[in-house]
């Protein structure tokens, strides 16, 4: 298992945790915004790593 693959798996686990927390705190707009922003940054990071891994 390559280090990049470990990072991808870790990122997906973080996604799941973020979505659970976002679901629990849904309605608190600031918390929801912060988690949404964090998720977006993580998604960009994962896509960059994934594209780099394919090449």
PDB file of C-alpha atoms in Angstrom:
ATOM      1  CA  UNK A   1       0.000   0.000   0.000  1.00  0.00           C
ATOM      2  CA  UNK A   2       1.533   3.275  -1.139  1.00  0.00           C
ATOM      3  CA  UNK A   3       1.683   6.370   1.114  1.00  0.00           C
ATOM      4  CA  UNK A   4      -0.580   8.227  -1.334  1.00  0.00           C
ATOM      5  CA  UNK A   5      -3.225   5.506  -1.030  1.00  0.00           C
ATOM      6  CA  UNK A   6      -3.021   5.742   2.783  1.00  0.00           C
ATOM      7  CA  UNK A   7      -3.577   9.504   2.545  1.00  0.00           C
ATOM      8  CA  UNK A   8      -6.591   8.963   0.261  1.00  0.00           C
ATOM      9  CA  UNK A   9      -8.122   6.434   2.673  1.00  0.00           C
ATOM     10  CA  UNK A  10      -7.485   8.779   5.623  1.00  0.00           C
ATOM     11  CA  UNK A  11      -9.103  11.647   3.703  1.00  0.00           C
ATOM     12  CA  UNK A  12     -12.232   9.584   2.997  1.00  0.00           C
ATOM     13  CA  UNK A  13     -12.478   8.641   6.701  1.00  0.00           C
ATOM     14  CA  UNK A  14     -12.204  12.355   7.560  1.00  0.00           C
ATOM     15  CA  UNK A  15     -14.989  13.086   5.020  1.00  0.00           C
ATOM     16  CA  UNK A  16     -17.289  10.599   6.772  1.00  0.00           C
ATOM     17  CA  UNK A  17     -16.515  12.077  10.212  1.00  0.00           C
ATOM     18  CA  UNK A  18     -17.111  15.630   8.912  1.00  0.00           C
ATOM     19  CA  UNK A  19     -20.471  14.656   7.407  1.00  0.00           C
ATOM     20  CA  UNK A  20     -21.564  12.992  10.673  1.00  0.00           C
ATOM     21  CA  UNK A  21     -20.582  16.107  12.681  1.00  0.00           C
ATOM     22  CA  UNK A  22     -22.240  18.359  10.094  1.00  0.00           C
ATOM     23  CA  UNK A  23     -25.428  16.292  10.383  1.00  0.00           C
ATOM     24  CA  UNK A  24     -25.381  16.500  14.198  1.00  0.00           C
ATOM     25  CA  UNK A  25     -24.800  20.268  14.255  1.00  0.00           C
ATOM     26  CA  UNK A  26     -27.055  21.027  11.270  1.00  0.00           C
ATOM     27  CA  UNK A  27     -28.835  24.329  11.796  1.00  0.00           C
ATOM     28  CA  UNK A  28     -25.835  26.151  13.267  1.00  0.00           C
ATOM     29  CA  UNK A  29     -24.955  28.080  10.123  1.00  0.00           C
ATOM     30  CA  UNK A  30     -21.380  29.042  11.113  1.00  0.00           C
ATOM     31  CA  UNK A  31     -20.452  25.457  12.041  1.00  0.00           C
ATOM     32  CA  UNK A  32     -22.057  24.201   8.823  1.00  0.00           C
ATOM     33  CA  UNK A  33     -20.137  26.784   6.777  1.00  0.00           C
ATOM     34  CA  UNK A  34     -16.790  25.883   8.379  1.00  0.00           C
ATOM     35  CA  UNK A  35     -17.315  22.152   7.773  1.00  0.00           C
ATOM     36  CA  UNK A  36     -18.486  22.785   4.216  1.00  0.00           C
ATOM     37  CA  UNK A  37     -15.392  24.890   3.511  1.00  0.00           C
ATOM     38  CA  UNK A  38     -13.083  22.276   5.096  1.00  0.00           C
ATOM     39  CA  UNK A  39     -14.726  19.524   3.048  1.00  0.00           C
ATOM     40  CA  UNK A  40     -14.226  21.531  -0.154  1.00  0.00           C
ATOM     41  CA  UNK A  41     -10.497  22.019   0.588  1.00  0.00           C
ATOM     42  CA  UNK A  42     -10.101  18.312   1.396  1.00  0.00           C
ATOM     43  CA  UNK A  43     -11.900  17.335  -1.811  1.00  0.00           C
ATOM     44  CA  UNK A  44      -9.527  19.493  -3.886  1.00  0.00           C
ATOM     45  CA  UNK A  45      -6.549  17.952  -2.056  1.00  0.00           C
ATOM     46  CA  UNK A  46      -7.824  14.408  -2.633  1.00  0.00           C
ATOM     47  CA  UNK A  47      -8.472  15.050  -6.337  1.00  0.00           C
ATOM     48  CA  UNK A  48      -4.959  16.510  -6.732  1.00  0.00           C
ATOM     49  CA  UNK A  49      -3.379  13.503  -5.000  1.00  0.00           C
ATOM     50  CA  UNK A  50      -5.529  11.089  -6.999  1.00  0.00           C
ATOM     51  CA  UNK A  51      -4.615  12.674 -10.343  1.00  0.00           C
ATOM     52  CA  UNK A  52      -0.939  12.668  -9.330  1.00  0.00           C
ATOM     53  CA  UNK A  53      -1.204   8.985  -8.391  1.00  0.00           C
ATOM     54  CA  UNK A  54      -2.730   7.961 -11.744  1.00  0.00           C
ATOM     55  CA  UNK A  55       0.022   9.587 -13.860  1.00  0.00           C
TER      56      UNK A  55
END
